[in-house]
mmCIF file with all atom_site columns, C-alpha atoms in Angstrom:
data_model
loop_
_atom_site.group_PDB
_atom_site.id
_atom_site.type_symbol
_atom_site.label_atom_id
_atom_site.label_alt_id
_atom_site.label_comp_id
_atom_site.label_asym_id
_atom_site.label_entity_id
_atom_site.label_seq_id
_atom_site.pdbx_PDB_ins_code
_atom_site.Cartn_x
_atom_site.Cartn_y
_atom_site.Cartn_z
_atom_site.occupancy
_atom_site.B_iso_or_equiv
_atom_site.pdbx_formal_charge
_atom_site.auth_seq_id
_atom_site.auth_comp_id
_atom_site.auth_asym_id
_atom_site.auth_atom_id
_atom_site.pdbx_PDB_model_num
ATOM 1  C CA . UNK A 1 1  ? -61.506 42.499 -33.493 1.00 88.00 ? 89  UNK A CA 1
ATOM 2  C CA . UNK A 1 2  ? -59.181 42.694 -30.326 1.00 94.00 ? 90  UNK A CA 1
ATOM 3  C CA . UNK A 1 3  ? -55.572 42.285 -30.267 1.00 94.00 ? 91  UNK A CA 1
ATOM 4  C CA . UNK A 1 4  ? -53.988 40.065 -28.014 1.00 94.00 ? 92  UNK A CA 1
ATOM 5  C CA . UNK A 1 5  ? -52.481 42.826 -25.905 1.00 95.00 ? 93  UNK A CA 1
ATOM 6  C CA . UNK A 1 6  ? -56.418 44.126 -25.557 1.00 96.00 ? 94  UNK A CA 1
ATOM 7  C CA . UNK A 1 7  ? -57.773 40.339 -24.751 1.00 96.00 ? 95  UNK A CA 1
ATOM 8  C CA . UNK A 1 8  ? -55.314 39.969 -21.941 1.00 95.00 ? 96  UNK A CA 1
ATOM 9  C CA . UNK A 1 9  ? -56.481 43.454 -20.362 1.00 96.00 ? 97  UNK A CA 1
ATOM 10 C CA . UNK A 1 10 ? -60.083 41.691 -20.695 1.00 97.00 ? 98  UNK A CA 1
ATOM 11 C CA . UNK A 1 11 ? -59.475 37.958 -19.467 1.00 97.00 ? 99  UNK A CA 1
ATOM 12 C CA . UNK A 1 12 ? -59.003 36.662 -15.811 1.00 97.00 ? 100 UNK A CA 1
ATOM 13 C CA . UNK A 1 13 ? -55.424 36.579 -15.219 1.00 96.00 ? 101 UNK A CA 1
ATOM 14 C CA . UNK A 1 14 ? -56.216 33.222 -12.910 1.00 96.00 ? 102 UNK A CA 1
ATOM 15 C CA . UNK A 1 15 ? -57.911 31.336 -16.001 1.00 97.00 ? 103 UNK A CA 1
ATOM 16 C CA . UNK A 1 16 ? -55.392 32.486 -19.124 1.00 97.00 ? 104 UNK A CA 1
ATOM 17 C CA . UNK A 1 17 ? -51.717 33.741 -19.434 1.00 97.00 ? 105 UNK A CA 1
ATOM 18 C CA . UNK A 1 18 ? -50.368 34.892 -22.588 1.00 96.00 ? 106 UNK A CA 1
ATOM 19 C CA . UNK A 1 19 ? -47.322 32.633 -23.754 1.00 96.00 ? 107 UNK A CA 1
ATOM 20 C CA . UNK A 1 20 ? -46.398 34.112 -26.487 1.00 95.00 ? 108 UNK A CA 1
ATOM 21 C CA . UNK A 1 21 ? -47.437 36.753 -29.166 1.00 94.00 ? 109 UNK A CA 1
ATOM 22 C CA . UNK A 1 22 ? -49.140 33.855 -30.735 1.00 93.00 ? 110 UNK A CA 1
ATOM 23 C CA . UNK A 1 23 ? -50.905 32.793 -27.836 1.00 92.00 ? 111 UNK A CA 1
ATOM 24 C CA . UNK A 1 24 ? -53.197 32.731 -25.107 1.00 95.00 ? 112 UNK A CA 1
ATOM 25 C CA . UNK A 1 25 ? -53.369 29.164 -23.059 1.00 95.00 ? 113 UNK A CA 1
ATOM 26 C CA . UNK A 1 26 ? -56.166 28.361 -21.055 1.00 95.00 ? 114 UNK A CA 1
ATOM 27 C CA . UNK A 1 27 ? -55.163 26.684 -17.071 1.00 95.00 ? 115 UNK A CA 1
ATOM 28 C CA . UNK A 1 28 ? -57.138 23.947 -18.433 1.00 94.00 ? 116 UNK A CA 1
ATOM 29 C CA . UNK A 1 29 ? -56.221 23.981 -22.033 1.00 93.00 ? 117 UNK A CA 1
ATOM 30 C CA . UNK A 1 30 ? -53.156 21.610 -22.371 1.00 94.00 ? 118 UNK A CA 1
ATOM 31 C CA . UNK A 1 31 ? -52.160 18.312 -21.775 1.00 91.00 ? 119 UNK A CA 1
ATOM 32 C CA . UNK A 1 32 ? -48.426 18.451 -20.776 1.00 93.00 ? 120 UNK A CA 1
ATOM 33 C CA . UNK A 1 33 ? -45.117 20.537 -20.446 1.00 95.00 ? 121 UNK A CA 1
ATOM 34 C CA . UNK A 1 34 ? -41.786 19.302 -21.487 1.00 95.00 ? 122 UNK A CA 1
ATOM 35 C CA . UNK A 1 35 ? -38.569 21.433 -21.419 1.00 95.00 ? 123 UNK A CA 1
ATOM 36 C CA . UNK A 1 36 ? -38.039 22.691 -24.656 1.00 94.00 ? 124 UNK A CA 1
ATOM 37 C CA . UNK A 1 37 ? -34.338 24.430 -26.275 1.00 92.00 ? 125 UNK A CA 1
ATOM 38 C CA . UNK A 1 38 ? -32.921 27.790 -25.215 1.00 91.00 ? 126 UNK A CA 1
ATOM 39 C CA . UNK A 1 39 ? -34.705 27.831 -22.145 1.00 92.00 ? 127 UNK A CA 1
ATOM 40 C CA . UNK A 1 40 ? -38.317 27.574 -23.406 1.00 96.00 ? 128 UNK A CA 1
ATOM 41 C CA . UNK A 1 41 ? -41.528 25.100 -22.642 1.00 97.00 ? 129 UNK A CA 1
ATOM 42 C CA . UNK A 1 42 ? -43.373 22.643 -25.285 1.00 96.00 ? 130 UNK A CA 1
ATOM 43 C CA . UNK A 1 43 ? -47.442 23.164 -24.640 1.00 95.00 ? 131 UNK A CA 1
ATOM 44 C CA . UNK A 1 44 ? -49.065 19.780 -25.648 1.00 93.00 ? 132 UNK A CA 1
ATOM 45 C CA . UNK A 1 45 ? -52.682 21.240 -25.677 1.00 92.00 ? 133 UNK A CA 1
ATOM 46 C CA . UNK A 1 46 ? -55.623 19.327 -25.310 1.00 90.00 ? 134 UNK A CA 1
ATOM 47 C CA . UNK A 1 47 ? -57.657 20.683 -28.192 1.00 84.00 ? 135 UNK A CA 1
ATOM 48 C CA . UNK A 1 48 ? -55.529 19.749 -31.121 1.00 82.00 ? 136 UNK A CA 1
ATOM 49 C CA . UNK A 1 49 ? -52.836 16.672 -30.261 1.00 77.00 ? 137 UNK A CA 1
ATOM 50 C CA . UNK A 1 50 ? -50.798 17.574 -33.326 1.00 82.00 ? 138 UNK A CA 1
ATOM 51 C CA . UNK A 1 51 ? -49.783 21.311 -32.582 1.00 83.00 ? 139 UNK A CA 1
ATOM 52 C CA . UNK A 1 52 ? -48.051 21.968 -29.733 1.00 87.00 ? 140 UNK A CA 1
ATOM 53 C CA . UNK A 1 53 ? -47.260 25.768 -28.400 1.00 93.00 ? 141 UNK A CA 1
ATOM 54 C CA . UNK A 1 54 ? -44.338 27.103 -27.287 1.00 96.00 ? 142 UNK A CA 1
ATOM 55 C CA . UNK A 1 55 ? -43.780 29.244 -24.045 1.00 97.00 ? 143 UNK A CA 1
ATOM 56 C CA . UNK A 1 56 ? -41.081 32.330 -24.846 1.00 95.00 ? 144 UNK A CA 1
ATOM 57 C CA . UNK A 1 57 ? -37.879 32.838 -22.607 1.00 95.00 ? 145 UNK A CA 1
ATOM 58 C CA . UNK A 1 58 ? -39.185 36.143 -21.571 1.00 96.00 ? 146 UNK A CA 1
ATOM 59 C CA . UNK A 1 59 ? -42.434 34.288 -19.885 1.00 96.00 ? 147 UNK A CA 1
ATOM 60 C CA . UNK A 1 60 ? -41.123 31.134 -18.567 1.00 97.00 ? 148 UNK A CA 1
ATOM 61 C CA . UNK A 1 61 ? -40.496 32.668 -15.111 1.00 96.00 ? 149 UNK A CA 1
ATOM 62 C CA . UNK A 1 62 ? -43.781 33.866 -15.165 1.00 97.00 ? 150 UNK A CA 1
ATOM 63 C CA . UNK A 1 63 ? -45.903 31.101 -16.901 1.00 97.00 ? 151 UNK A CA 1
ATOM 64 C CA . UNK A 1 64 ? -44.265 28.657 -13.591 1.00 96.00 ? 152 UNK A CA 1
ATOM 65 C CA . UNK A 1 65 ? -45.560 30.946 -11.078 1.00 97.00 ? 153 UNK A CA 1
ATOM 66 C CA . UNK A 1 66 ? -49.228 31.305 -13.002 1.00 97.00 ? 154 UNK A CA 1
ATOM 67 C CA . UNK A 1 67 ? -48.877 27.794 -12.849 1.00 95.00 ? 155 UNK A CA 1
ATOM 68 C CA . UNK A 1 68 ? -48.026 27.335 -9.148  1.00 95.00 ? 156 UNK A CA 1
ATOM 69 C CA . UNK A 1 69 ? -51.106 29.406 -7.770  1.00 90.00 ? 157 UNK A CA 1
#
């Protein structure tokens, strides 16, 4: 019965990173990124092969440097 905004206060900021108000992606939780329109990512996660997420605009910069630790 947490929002997403309360999860992320509660999660280790090494393991998940919030990508957009839908979701919260796992470092080990996807398959692939491909460059995506206006600037975004396409999430192939591992879980379920036929939905893939989307990282926002606004978190790009920051999803690539969660990546790169």
């Amino acid at each position: 019965d947490y929002t997403l905004d309360q999860l992320v206060e509660m999660i280790d900021p090494s393991k998940f990173f919030r990508i957009n108000r839908k979701y919260i992606l796992s470092i080990h939780g996807f398959n692939d990124i491909i460059s995506y329109s206006n600037n975004r990512l396409k999430i192939h996660l591992k879980h379920d092969s036929t939905m893939d997420a989307i990282v926002s605009r606004e978190r790009v910069s920051d999803f690539k440097k969660w990546l790169d630790q």
